[in-house]
PDB file of C-alpha atoms (C1' of nucleotides) in Angstrom:
ATOM      1  CA  MET A 135       4.181 -14.554  -3.105  1.00 70.00           C
ATOM      2  CA  PRO A 136       1.244 -12.456  -4.049  1.00 92.00           C
ATOM      3  CA  GLU A 137      -1.016 -11.834  -6.978  1.00 96.00           C
ATOM      4  CA  LEU A 138      -4.192  -9.810  -6.639  1.00 97.00           C
ATOM      5  CA  PRO A 139      -6.205 -12.253  -4.467  1.00 96.00           C
ATOM      6  CA  GLU A 140      -3.356 -12.803  -2.030  1.00 96.00           C
ATOM      7  CA  VAL A 141      -2.851  -9.041  -1.739  1.00 97.00           C
ATOM      8  CA  GLU A 142      -6.591  -8.563  -1.261  1.00 97.00           C
ATOM      9  CA  ILE A 143      -6.564 -11.060   1.590  1.00 96.00           C
ATOM     10  CA  VAL A 144      -3.635  -9.303   3.254  1.00 97.00           C
ATOM     11  CA  VAL A 145      -5.614  -6.080   2.931  1.00 97.00           C
ATOM     12  CA  GLN A 146      -8.730  -7.622   4.471  1.00 96.00           C
ATOM     13  CA  CYS A 147      -6.696  -8.847   7.436  1.00 96.00           C
ATOM     14  CA  LEU A 148      -4.982  -5.482   7.910  1.00 97.00           C
ATOM     15  CA  GLU A 149      -8.327  -3.719   7.611  1.00 97.00           C
ATOM     16  CA  ARG A 150      -9.567  -5.752  10.566  1.00 96.00           C
ATOM     17  CA  LEU A 151      -6.453  -5.066  12.628  1.00 97.00           C
ATOM     18  CA  LEU A 152      -5.252  -1.548  11.956  1.00 98.00           C
ATOM     19  CA  PRO A 153      -7.837   1.238  11.515  1.00 98.00           C
ATOM     20  CA  GLY A 154      -7.988   3.295  14.684  1.00 98.00           C
ATOM     21  CA  ARG A 155      -4.490   2.268  15.708  1.00 98.00           C
ATOM     22  CA  THR A 156      -1.843   4.970  15.925  1.00 98.00           C
ATOM     23  CA  ILE A 157       1.660   4.802  14.562  1.00 98.00           C
ATOM     24  CA  ARG A 158       3.742   6.251  17.381  1.00 98.00           C
ATOM     25  CA  SER A 159       6.948   6.034  15.398  1.00 98.00           C
ATOM     26  CA  ALA A 160       8.139   4.541  12.131  1.00 98.00           C
ATOM     27  CA  GLN A 161      11.556   3.179  11.308  1.00 98.00           C
ATOM     28  CA  LEU A 162      12.798   2.683   7.776  1.00 97.00           C
ATOM     29  CA  ARG A 163      15.639   0.306   8.489  1.00 97.00           C
ATOM     30  CA  ARG A 164      16.497  -0.469   4.917  1.00 97.00           C
ATOM     31  CA  PRO A 165      16.431   2.869   3.091  1.00 96.00           C
ATOM     32  CA  ARG A 166      16.153   1.261  -0.335  1.00 95.00           C
ATOM     33  CA  LEU A 167      12.743  -0.101   0.609  1.00 96.00           C
ATOM     34  CA  ALA A 168      11.477   3.444   0.047  1.00 96.00           C
ATOM     35  CA  PRO A 169      13.872   4.924  -2.518  1.00 94.00           C
ATOM     36  CA  ASP A 170      11.910   8.164  -2.939  1.00 93.00           C
ATOM     37  CA  THR A 171      12.445   9.196   0.656  1.00 95.00           C
ATOM     38  CA  ASN A 172      14.921   8.718   3.467  1.00 95.00           C
ATOM     39  CA  PRO A 173      14.607   7.333   6.989  1.00 96.00           C
ATOM     40  CA  ARG A 174      14.330  10.764   8.594  1.00 97.00           C
ATOM     41  CA  LEU A 175      11.543  11.974   6.322  1.00 96.00           C
ATOM     42  CA  PHE A 176       9.788   8.617   6.467  1.00 97.00           C
ATOM     43  CA  ALA A 177       9.718   8.763  10.255  1.00 97.00           C
ATOM     44  CA  ALA A 178       8.670  12.408  10.317  1.00 97.00           C
ATOM     45  CA  ARG A 179       5.716  11.918   8.014  1.00 97.00           C
ATOM     46  CA  LEU A 180       4.335   8.854   9.736  1.00 98.00           C
ATOM     47  CA  ARG A 181       4.911   9.586  13.407  1.00 97.00           C
ATOM     48  CA  ASN A 182       1.897  10.022  15.624  1.00 98.00           C
ATOM     49  CA  SER A 183      -0.639   9.390  12.930  1.00 97.00           C
ATOM     50  CA  THR A 184      -3.732   7.272  13.224  1.00 98.00           C
ATOM     51  CA  ILE A 185      -4.470   4.688  10.566  1.00 98.00           C
ATOM     52  CA  VAL A 186      -7.761   5.414   8.844  1.00 98.00           C
ATOM     53  CA  SER A 187      -8.131   2.593   6.329  1.00 98.00           C
ATOM     54  CA  VAL A 188      -6.365  -0.165   4.460  1.00 98.00           C
ATOM     55  CA  THR A 189      -7.313  -0.671   0.824  1.00 98.00           C
ATOM     56  CA  ARG A 190      -5.779  -1.892  -2.394  1.00 97.00           C
ATOM     57  CA  ARG A 191      -5.288  -0.924  -6.023  1.00 97.00           C
ATOM     58  CA  GLY A 192      -3.894  -3.726  -8.175  1.00 96.00           C
ATOM     59  CA  LYS A 193      -1.176  -5.330  -6.101  1.00 97.00           C
ATOM     60  CA  PHE A 194      -0.479  -2.123  -4.134  1.00 97.00           C
ATOM     61  CA  ILE A 195      -1.547  -1.898  -0.509  1.00 98.00           C
ATOM     62  CA  ILE A 196      -2.795   1.545   0.492  1.00 98.00           C
ATOM     63  CA  LEU A 197      -2.659   2.537   4.136  1.00 98.00           C
ATOM     64  CA  LYS A 198      -4.386   5.849   4.679  1.00 98.00           C
ATOM     65  CA  LEU A 199      -3.435   7.940   7.667  1.00 98.00           C
ATOM     66  CA  GLU A 200      -5.144  10.776   9.406  1.00 96.00           C
ATOM     67  CA  LYS A 201      -3.962  14.145   8.223  1.00 86.00           C
ATOM     68  CA  ARG A 202      -1.842  14.337   5.139  1.00 96.00           C
ATOM     69  CA  TRP A 203      -0.081  11.117   4.268  1.00 97.00           C
ATOM     70  CA  THR A 204      -0.744   7.701   2.783  1.00 98.00           C
ATOM     71  CA  LEU A 205       1.656   4.785   2.861  1.00 98.00           C
ATOM     72  CA  ILE A 206       1.754   2.667  -0.288  1.00 97.00           C
ATOM     73  CA  THR A 207       3.348  -0.791  -0.129  1.00 98.00           C
ATOM     74  CA  HIS A 208       4.088  -3.298  -2.834  1.00 97.00           C
ATOM     75  CA  LEU A 209       4.971  -6.754  -1.519  1.00 97.00           C
ATOM     76  CA  ARG A 210       6.635  -7.872  -4.757  1.00 96.00           C
ATOM     77  CA  MET A 211       7.836 -11.445  -4.306  1.00 95.00           C
ATOM     78  CA  SER A 212       8.460 -11.883  -0.621  1.00 95.00           C
ATOM     79  CA  GLY A 213       7.123  -8.892   1.309  1.00 97.00           C
ATOM     80  CA  ARG A 214       5.037  -9.678   4.394  1.00 97.00           C
ATOM     81  CA  PHE A 215       3.426  -7.835   7.238  1.00 98.00           C
ATOM     82  CA  MET A 216       3.401  -9.094  10.780  1.00 97.00           C
ATOM     83  CA  LEU A 217       1.961  -7.722  13.987  1.00 97.00           C
ATOM     84  CA  LEU A 218       4.194  -8.412  16.971  1.00 97.00           C
ATOM     85  CA  GLY A 219       3.927  -7.924  20.696  1.00 97.00           C
ATOM     86  CA  ALA A 220       6.586  -6.396  22.885  1.00 96.00           C
ATOM     87  CA  ASP A 221       7.862  -9.832  23.879  1.00 96.00           C
ATOM     88  CA  GLN A 222       8.430 -10.955  20.292  1.00 96.00           C
ATOM     89  CA  GLU A 223      11.703 -10.369  18.478  1.00 95.00           C
ATOM     90  CA  ASP A 224      12.010  -8.860  15.041  1.00 96.00           C
ATOM     91  CA  PRO A 225      12.502 -11.460  12.339  1.00 96.00           C
ATOM     92  CA  LYS A 226      15.305 -11.397   9.833  1.00 95.00           C
ATOM     93  CA  PHE A 227      14.796  -8.876   7.017  1.00 97.00           C
ATOM     94  CA  ALA A 228      12.606  -6.524   9.045  1.00 97.00           C
ATOM     95  CA  HIS A 229      13.029  -3.566   6.708  1.00 98.00           C
ATOM     96  CA  ALA A 230      10.395  -1.287   8.200  1.00 98.00           C
ATOM     97  CA  VAL A 231       8.960  -1.221  11.700  1.00 98.00           C
ATOM     98  CA  PHE A 232       5.922   0.756  12.859  1.00 98.00           C
ATOM     99  CA  HIS A 233       5.549   1.095  16.606  1.00 98.00           C
ATOM    100  CA  LEU A 234       1.862   1.256  17.427  1.00 98.00           C
ATOM    101  CA  ASP A 235      -0.030   2.247  20.523  1.00 96.00           C
ATOM    102  CA  GLY A 236      -0.235  -0.473  23.153  1.00 94.00           C
ATOM    103  CA  ASP A 237       3.308  -1.733  22.646  1.00 94.00           C
ATOM    104  CA  GLU A 238       2.512  -3.632  19.490  1.00 97.00           C
ATOM    105  CA  ARG A 239       4.400  -3.160  16.296  1.00 97.00           C
ATOM    106  CA  LEU A 240       3.690  -3.706  12.646  1.00 98.00           C
ATOM    107  CA  VAL A 241       6.730  -5.137  10.908  1.00 98.00           C
ATOM    108  CA  PHE A 242       7.370  -5.323   7.198  1.00 98.00           C
ATOM    109  CA  ARG A 243       9.746  -8.135   6.382  1.00 97.00           C
ATOM    110  CA  ASP A 244      11.084  -8.955   2.969  1.00 96.00           C
ATOM    111  CA  GLN A 245      13.602 -11.666   2.380  1.00 95.00           C
ATOM    112  CA  ARG A 246      14.302 -10.855  -1.254  1.00 95.00           C
ATOM    113  CA  HIS A 247      14.392  -7.071  -0.827  1.00 96.00           C
ATOM    114  CA  PHE A 248      12.132  -6.447  -3.821  1.00 96.00           C
ATOM    115  CA  GLY A 249       9.273  -4.831  -1.910  1.00 97.00           C
ATOM    116  CA  LEU A 250       8.659  -1.103  -2.144  1.00 97.00           C
ATOM    117  CA  MET A 251       7.121   1.593   0.009  1.00 97.00           C
ATOM    118  CA  LYS A 252       6.170   5.117  -0.786  1.00 96.00           C
ATOM    119  CA  VAL A 253       4.693   7.890   1.340  1.00 97.00           C
ATOM    120  CA  VAL A 254       2.478  10.167  -0.727  1.00 96.00           C
ATOM    121  CA  GLU A 255       0.018  12.935  -0.105  1.00 96.00           C
ATOM    122  CA  THR A 256      -3.425  11.438   0.270  1.00 97.00           C
ATOM    123  CA  ALA A 257      -4.885  14.172  -1.905  1.00 96.00           C
ATOM    124  CA  LYS A 258      -2.637  13.111  -4.790  1.00 94.00           C
ATOM    125  CA  LEU A 259      -2.772   9.374  -4.160  1.00 94.00           C
ATOM    126  CA  PHE A 260      -4.107   8.331  -7.533  1.00 93.00           C
ATOM    127  CA  GLU A 261      -1.808  10.717  -9.355  1.00 92.00           C
ATOM    128  CA  THR A 262       1.071   8.602  -8.085  1.00 92.00           C
ATOM    129  CA  LYS A 263       2.616   7.127 -11.214  1.00 90.00           C
ATOM    130  CA  ASP A 264       2.467   3.503 -10.106  1.00 91.00           C
ATOM    131  CA  LEU A 265      -1.252   3.704  -9.439  1.00 95.00           C
ATOM    132  CA  ALA A 266      -2.164   6.044 -12.279  1.00 93.00           C
ATOM    133  CA  LYS A 267      -1.048   3.720 -15.017  1.00 93.00           C
ATOM    134  CA  LEU A 268      -2.713   0.542 -13.750  1.00 95.00           C
ATOM    135  CA  ALA A 269      -5.363  -1.170 -15.865  1.00 96.00           C
ATOM    136  CA  PRO A 270      -8.930  -1.349 -14.501  1.00 96.00           C
ATOM    137  CA  GLU A 271      -9.593  -3.624 -11.557  1.00 96.00           C
ATOM    138  CA  PRO A 272     -10.557  -7.055 -12.891  1.00 97.00           C
ATOM    139  CA  PHE A 273     -13.793  -7.117 -10.884  1.00 97.00           C
ATOM    140  CA  SER A 274     -14.881  -3.647 -11.953  1.00 96.00           C
ATOM    141  CA  ASN A 275     -17.276  -2.877 -14.792  1.00 96.00           C
ATOM    142  CA  ASP A 276     -14.417  -1.179 -16.612  1.00 96.00           C
ATOM    143  CA  PHE A 277     -12.819  -4.573 -17.131  1.00 96.00           C
ATOM    144  CA  SER A 278     -15.369  -5.233 -19.835  1.00 96.00           C
ATOM    145  CA  LEU A 279     -15.292  -7.538 -22.809  1.00 96.00           C
ATOM    146  CA  ASP A 280     -14.821  -4.494 -25.007  1.00 96.00           C
ATOM    147  CA  TYR A 281     -11.919  -3.323 -22.888  1.00 95.00           C
ATOM    148  CA  LEU A 282     -10.109  -6.655 -22.976  1.00 96.00           C
ATOM    149  CA  THR A 283     -10.805  -7.056 -26.684  1.00 95.00           C
ATOM    150  CA  THR A 284      -9.309  -3.665 -27.448  1.00 94.00           C
ATOM    151  CA  VAL A 285      -6.233  -4.418 -25.372  1.00 94.00           C
ATOM    152  CA  LEU A 286      -5.657  -7.783 -27.031  1.00 94.00           C
ATOM    153  CA  LYS A 287      -6.399  -6.690 -30.581  1.00 92.00           C
ATOM    154  CA  ARG A 288      -3.998  -3.795 -30.268  1.00 91.00           C
ATOM    155  CA  SER A 289      -1.037  -5.897 -29.236  1.00 90.00           C
ATOM    156  CA  LYS A 290       1.373  -8.112 -31.098  1.00 89.00           C
ATOM    157  CA  ARG A 291       2.704  -9.637 -27.911  1.00 93.00           C
ATOM    158  CA  ASN A 292       1.775 -13.108 -26.822  1.00 95.00           C
ATOM    159  CA  VAL A 293      -1.203 -13.357 -24.476  1.00 96.00           C
ATOM    160  CA  LYS A 294       0.791 -14.669 -21.547  1.00 96.00           C
ATOM    161  CA  GLN A 295       3.075 -11.684 -21.333  1.00 96.00           C
ATOM    162  CA  LEU A 296       0.201  -9.350 -22.014  1.00 96.00           C
ATOM    163  CA  LEU A 297      -1.644 -10.772 -19.012  1.00 96.00           C
ATOM    164  CA  LEU A 298       1.349  -9.990 -16.810  1.00 96.00           C
ATOM    165  CA  ASP A 299       1.423  -6.358 -17.945  1.00 96.00           C
ATOM    166  CA  GLN A 300      -0.285  -4.475 -15.115  1.00 95.00           C
ATOM    167  CA  THR A 301      -1.118  -1.565 -17.383  1.00 95.00           C
ATOM    168  CA  LYS A 302      -3.157  -3.901 -19.603  1.00 96.00           C
ATOM    169  CA  VAL A 303      -4.694  -6.336 -17.120  1.00 96.00           C
ATOM    170  CA  CYS A 304      -4.155  -5.627 -13.471  1.00 95.00           C
ATOM    171  CA  GLY A 305      -3.664  -8.089 -10.650  1.00 96.00           C
ATOM    172  CA  VAL A 306      -2.789 -11.155 -12.714  1.00 97.00           C
ATOM    173  CA  GLY A 307       0.591 -12.729 -11.988  1.00 97.00           C
ATOM    174  CA  ASN A 308       2.495 -15.742 -13.206  1.00 97.00           C
ATOM    175  CA  ILE A 309       0.296 -18.398 -11.610  1.00 96.00           C
ATOM    176  CA  TYR A 310      -3.106 -16.988 -12.469  1.00 97.00           C
ATOM    177  CA  ALA A 311      -1.971 -16.258 -16.024  1.00 97.00           C
ATOM    178  CA  SER A 312      -1.327 -19.950 -16.684  1.00 97.00           C
ATOM    179  CA  GLU A 313      -4.461 -20.990 -14.814  1.00 97.00           C
ATOM    180  CA  ALA A 314      -6.753 -18.569 -16.646  1.00 97.00           C
ATOM    181  CA  MET A 315      -5.400 -19.496 -20.080  1.00 97.00           C
ATOM    182  CA  PHE A 316      -5.942 -23.166 -19.307  1.00 97.00           C
ATOM    183  CA  ILE A 317      -9.557 -22.581 -18.313  1.00 98.00           C
ATOM    184  CA  ALA A 318     -10.178 -20.459 -21.398  1.00 97.00           C
ATOM    185  CA  GLN A 319      -8.252 -22.987 -23.528  1.00 97.00           C
ATOM    186  CA  ILE A 320      -5.972 -20.383 -25.008  1.00 97.00           C
ATOM    187  CA  ASN A 321      -2.447 -21.079 -26.215  1.00 96.00           C
ATOM    188  CA  PRO A 322      -0.098 -18.781 -24.287  1.00 96.00           C
ATOM    189  CA  LEU A 323       2.059 -18.272 -27.378  1.00 95.00           C
ATOM    190  CA  ARG A 324      -0.778 -16.764 -29.407  1.00 95.00           C
ATOM    191  CA  ARG A 325      -0.628 -13.064 -30.060  1.00 93.00           C
ATOM    192  CA  GLY A 326      -3.427 -10.891 -28.784  1.00 92.00           C
ATOM    193  CA  THR A 327      -4.528 -10.238 -32.358  1.00 92.00           C
ATOM    194  CA  GLN A 328      -5.081 -13.947 -33.019  1.00 93.00           C
ATOM    195  CA  ILE A 329      -7.637 -14.592 -30.304  1.00 94.00           C
ATOM    196  CA  SER A 330     -11.312 -14.897 -31.129  1.00 94.00           C
ATOM    197  CA  ARG A 331     -13.886 -12.783 -29.356  1.00 94.00           C
ATOM    198  CA  ALA A 332     -15.375 -15.925 -27.823  1.00 96.00           C
ATOM    199  CA  LYS A 333     -12.016 -16.882 -26.336  1.00 96.00           C
ATOM    200  CA  ILE A 334     -11.487 -13.355 -25.062  1.00 96.00           C
ATOM    201  CA  ALA A 335     -14.831 -13.567 -23.291  1.00 97.00           C
ATOM    202  CA  ALA A 336     -13.812 -16.910 -21.810  1.00 97.00           C
ATOM    203  CA  LEU A 337     -10.483 -15.465 -20.700  1.00 97.00           C
ATOM    204  CA  ARG A 338     -12.165 -12.572 -18.935  1.00 97.00           C
ATOM    205  CA  GLU A 339     -14.421 -14.981 -17.061  1.00 97.00           C
ATOM    206  CA  ALA A 340     -11.503 -17.276 -16.269  1.00 97.00           C
ATOM    207  CA  ILE A 341      -9.432 -14.476 -14.745  1.00 97.00           C
ATOM    208  CA  ARG A 342     -12.286 -13.666 -12.401  1.00 97.00           C
ATOM    209  CA  GLU A 343     -12.919 -17.331 -11.668  1.00 97.00           C
ATOM    210  CA  VAL A 344      -9.358 -18.199 -10.605  1.00 97.00           C
ATOM    211  CA  MET A 345      -9.132 -15.082  -8.497  1.00 96.00           C
ATOM    212  CA  ASN A 346     -12.476 -15.784  -6.873  1.00 96.00           C
ATOM    213  CA  GLU A 347     -11.418 -19.259  -5.850  1.00 95.00           C
ATOM    214  CA  THR A 348      -8.538 -17.885  -3.802  1.00 95.00           C
ATOM    215  CA  LEU A 349     -10.597 -15.006  -2.417  1.00 95.00           C
ATOM    216  CA  GLU A 350     -13.109 -17.501  -1.066  1.00 93.00           C
ATOM    217  CA  LEU A 351     -10.355 -19.417   0.684  1.00 90.00           C
ATOM    218  CA  GLY A 352      -9.314 -16.205   2.386  1.00 89.00           C
ATOM    219  CA  ALA A 353     -12.805 -15.174   3.407  1.00 85.00           C
ATOM    220  CA  ASN A 354     -13.098 -17.389   6.487  1.00 81.00           C
ATOM    221  CA  MET A 355      -9.448 -17.494   7.317  1.00 87.00           C
ATOM    222  CA  GLN A 356      -8.119 -17.189  10.830  1.00 89.00           C
ATOM    223  CA  ILE A 357      -5.688 -14.269  11.024  1.00 92.00           C
ATOM    224  CA  ASP A 358      -2.102 -15.240  11.702  1.00 93.00           C
ATOM    225  CA  ARG A 359      -0.510 -12.157  13.205  1.00 94.00           C
ATOM    226  CA  ALA A 360       2.972 -13.465  12.482  1.00 93.00           C
ATOM    227  CA  ASN A 361       2.213 -13.721   8.768  1.00 94.00           C
ATOM    228  CA  ILE A 362      -0.752 -11.583   7.916  1.00 95.00           C
ATOM    229  CA  GLY A 363      -2.849 -13.050   5.122  1.00 93.00           C
ATOM    230  CA  GLY A 364      -0.208 -15.672   4.610  1.00 86.00           C
ATOM    231  CA  ASN A 365      -1.992 -18.876   5.522  1.00 76.00           C
ATOM    232  CA  ILE A 366      -4.760 -18.950   2.937  1.00 80.00           C
ATOM    233  CA  TYR A 367      -3.944 -22.387   1.643  1.00 78.00           C
ATOM    234  CA  GLY A 368      -3.724 -23.966   5.079  1.00 64.00           C
ATOM    235  CA  SER A 369      -0.539 -24.464   7.006  1.00 53.00           C
ATOM    236  CA  GLY A 370       2.185 -24.941   4.461  1.00 50.00           C
ATOM    237  CA  ALA A 371      -0.013 -26.762   1.971  1.00 54.00           C
ATOM    238  CA  ALA A 372       0.325 -25.673  -1.636  1.00 64.00           C
ATOM    239  CA  PRO A 373      -2.966 -25.095  -3.405  1.00 76.00           C
ATOM    240  CA  ASP A 374      -4.086 -27.400  -6.179  1.00 86.00           C
ATOM    241  CA  TRP A 375      -3.494 -25.458  -9.339  1.00 95.00           C
ATOM    242  CA  ARG A 376      -4.829 -26.828 -12.599  1.00 97.00           C
ATOM    243  CA  VAL A 377      -1.584 -26.483 -14.536  1.00 97.00           C
ATOM    244  CA  TYR A 378       0.839 -24.297 -12.603  1.00 96.00           C
ATOM    245  CA  ASP A 379       3.844 -26.241 -11.336  1.00 94.00           C
ATOM    246  CA  ARG A 380       2.383 -29.489 -12.713  1.00 95.00           C
ATOM    247  CA  GLU A 381       4.915 -30.225 -15.438  1.00 95.00           C
ATOM    248  CA  GLY A 382       4.599 -33.889 -16.480  1.00 94.00           C
ATOM    249  CA  SER A 383       1.380 -34.472 -14.544  1.00 95.00           C
ATOM    250  CA  PRO A 384      -1.788 -35.358 -16.439  1.00 96.00           C
ATOM    251  CA  CYS A 385      -4.042 -32.608 -17.771  1.00 97.00           C
ATOM    252  CA  LEU A 386      -7.287 -32.521 -15.819  1.00 97.00           C
ATOM    253  CA  ARG A 387      -9.287 -32.445 -19.050  1.00 97.00           C
ATOM    254  CA  CYS A 388      -7.473 -34.837 -21.406  1.00 97.00           C
ATOM    255  CA  SER A 389      -4.817 -36.573 -19.263  1.00 97.00           C
ATOM    256  CA  LYS A 390      -1.940 -35.658 -21.551  1.00 96.00           C
ATOM    257  CA  PRO A 391       1.110 -34.358 -19.669  1.00 96.00           C
ATOM    258  CA  ILE A 392       1.249 -30.688 -18.750  1.00 96.00           C
ATOM    259  CA  VAL A 393       4.273 -28.978 -20.240  1.00 95.00           C
ATOM    260  CA  ARG A 394       6.380 -26.074 -19.035  1.00 95.00           C
ATOM    261  CA  ILE A 395       7.682 -23.452 -21.423  1.00 94.00           C
ATOM    262  CA  VAL A 396       9.556 -20.214 -20.778  1.00 94.00           C
ATOM    263  CA  GLN A 397       8.234 -16.844 -21.901  1.00 94.00           C
ATOM    264  CA  GLY A 398      10.066 -13.657 -21.068  1.00 92.00           C
ATOM    265  CA  GLY A 399      12.232 -15.645 -18.691  1.00 92.00           C
ATOM    266  CA  ARG A 400       9.271 -16.961 -16.698  1.00 94.00           C
ATOM    267  CA  SER A 401       7.581 -20.339 -16.581  1.00 95.00           C
ATOM    268  CA  THR A 402       4.282 -20.924 -18.314  1.00 96.00           C
ATOM    269  CA  TYR A 403       2.417 -24.193 -17.860  1.00 96.00           C
ATOM    270  CA  LEU A 404      -0.077 -25.505 -20.383  1.00 97.00           C
ATOM    271  CA  CYS A 405      -1.714 -28.495 -21.999  1.00 97.00           C
ATOM    272  CA  ARG A 406      -0.664 -28.752 -25.631  1.00 96.00           C
ATOM    273  CA  VAL A 407      -3.848 -30.603 -26.518  1.00 97.00           C
ATOM    274  CA  CYS A 408      -6.435 -28.448 -24.761  1.00 97.00           C
ATOM    275  CA  GLN A 409      -4.685 -25.185 -25.521  1.00 97.00           C
ATOM    276  CA  ARG A 410      -3.826 -25.692 -29.170  1.00 93.00           C
ATOM    277  CA  LYS A 411      -5.411 -22.390 -30.156  1.00 89.00           C
TER     278      LYS A 411
ATOM    279  C1'  DA B 191       4.855   3.357 -28.463  1.00 78.34           C
ATOM    280  C1'  DC B 192       6.307  -0.912 -28.010  1.00 78.34           C
ATOM    281  C1'  DC B 193       8.936  -4.951 -26.621  1.00 78.34           C
ATOM    282  C1'  DC B 194      12.846  -7.597 -24.771  1.00 78.34           C
ATOM    283  C1'  DT B 195      16.538  -8.607 -21.489  1.00 78.34           C
ATOM    284  C1'  DC B 196      18.532  -7.790 -17.382  1.00 78.34           C
ATOM    285  C1'  DA B 197      18.824  -6.478 -12.657  1.00 78.34           C
ATOM    286  C1'  DC B 198      17.329  -6.427  -8.009  1.00 78.34           C
ATOM    287  C1'  DC B 199      17.959 -10.353  -3.492  1.00 78.34           C
ATOM    288  C1'  DT B 200      17.900 -14.697  -0.531  1.00 78.34           C
ATOM    289  C1'  DG B 201      16.920 -19.422  -0.024  1.00 78.34           C
ATOM    290  C1'  DC B 202      15.699 -23.894  -1.445  1.00 78.34           C
ATOM    291  C1'  DA B 203      15.778 -28.182  -4.127  1.00 78.34           C
ATOM    292  C1'  DC B 204      18.357 -30.628  -7.103  1.00 78.34           C
ATOM    293  C1'  DG B 205      22.403 -33.310  -9.128  1.00 78.34           C
ATOM    294  C1'  DC B 206      27.210 -34.422  -8.859  1.00 78.34           C
TER     295       DC B 206
ATOM    296  C1'  DT C 248      28.519 -32.992   3.443  1.00 78.34           C
ATOM    297  C1'  DG C 249      29.417 -29.476   0.203  1.00 78.34           C
ATOM    298  C1'  DC C 250      29.182 -26.962  -3.908  1.00 78.34           C
ATOM    299  C1'  DG C 251      27.319 -25.407  -8.217  1.00 78.34           C
ATOM    300  C1'  DT C 252      23.001 -24.609 -10.865  1.00 78.34           C
ATOM    301  C1'  DG C 253      18.524 -23.188 -11.632  1.00 78.34           C
ATOM    302  C1'  DC C 254      14.434 -21.755  -9.910  1.00 78.34           C
ATOM    303  C1'  DA C 255      10.910 -18.850  -7.100  1.00 78.34           C
ATOM    304  C1'  DG C 256       3.865 -16.083  -6.990  1.00 78.34           C
ATOM    305  C1'  DG C 257       7.179  -8.960  -9.384  1.00 78.34           C
ATOM    306  C1'  DT C 258       8.463  -5.099 -11.749  1.00 78.34           C
ATOM    307  C1'  DG C 259      11.549  -0.960 -13.613  1.00 78.34           C
ATOM    308  C1'  DA C 260      15.336   0.683 -16.112  1.00 78.34           C
ATOM    309  C1'  DG C 261      17.626   0.714 -20.222  1.00 78.34           C
ATOM    310  C1'  DG C 262      18.291  -0.702 -24.712  1.00 78.34           C
ATOM    311  C1'  DG C 263      16.750  -1.841 -29.483  1.00 78.34           C
TER     312       DG C 263
END
DNA sequence: ACCCTCACCTGCACGC
DNA sequence: TGCGTGCAGGTGAGGG
């Protein structure tokens, strides 16, 4: 489900719900969710700890606890958090359950089993490999035109796959990659080295623009405790992407049909006319 | 150092 | 209706 904006919205919801709450006990029901630990250690480290903050780095959710430990979660494709009352049953695929004070529980459910959790020492949080190697946050000053230019000029890969590389550009996923390249009118097959500085500048803006659109949707959202951060686009409605998932539909700029190609085994959508270069 | 392919899972939409 | 196929918003391991 999530790329950076969707993760950010989950984080904003959790940040409103969790700080100050105490994890009475934690159950790792599917050990492979947290391959670096085991259920006993997982429970021991998290029990009776108060949640201090919920933040994000790239697509990782960072739940800081009082005392020594921080819980890092990556939702991957289908991970979701839910906050349930005592009268509500666990859903299918509830791979981790955190019993909170007041008989509520935070449940992590993940149909496709791709999600990951890690418990790390707060003091060494950003030394954790996953976080350490991430590219700058796209809304930070470090994500500068010079930065993006250097990254692109140094690479022979095509732009699309480069955009998905979290160590080069962080937070972009398969949807926003297509969307941003359409706005910047860049051909996804072009290599980084072939892109003009003007197009790189447009791409940088476009990445921020597409992310901002979703972030704004999430800003006024009502929290759904059964699917935290999961109803940004309204109940069940798919958002109106410019090109993503619009194969055969008319381009919004020139009306020629949007085409779908496959790069690195994943769909890319583009307009052959508007994105010639 | 880089880049590609595959693997990890379940479920859904599609065509026969 | 059922069954096979391909696809899904993510990444790492392992190979070249």
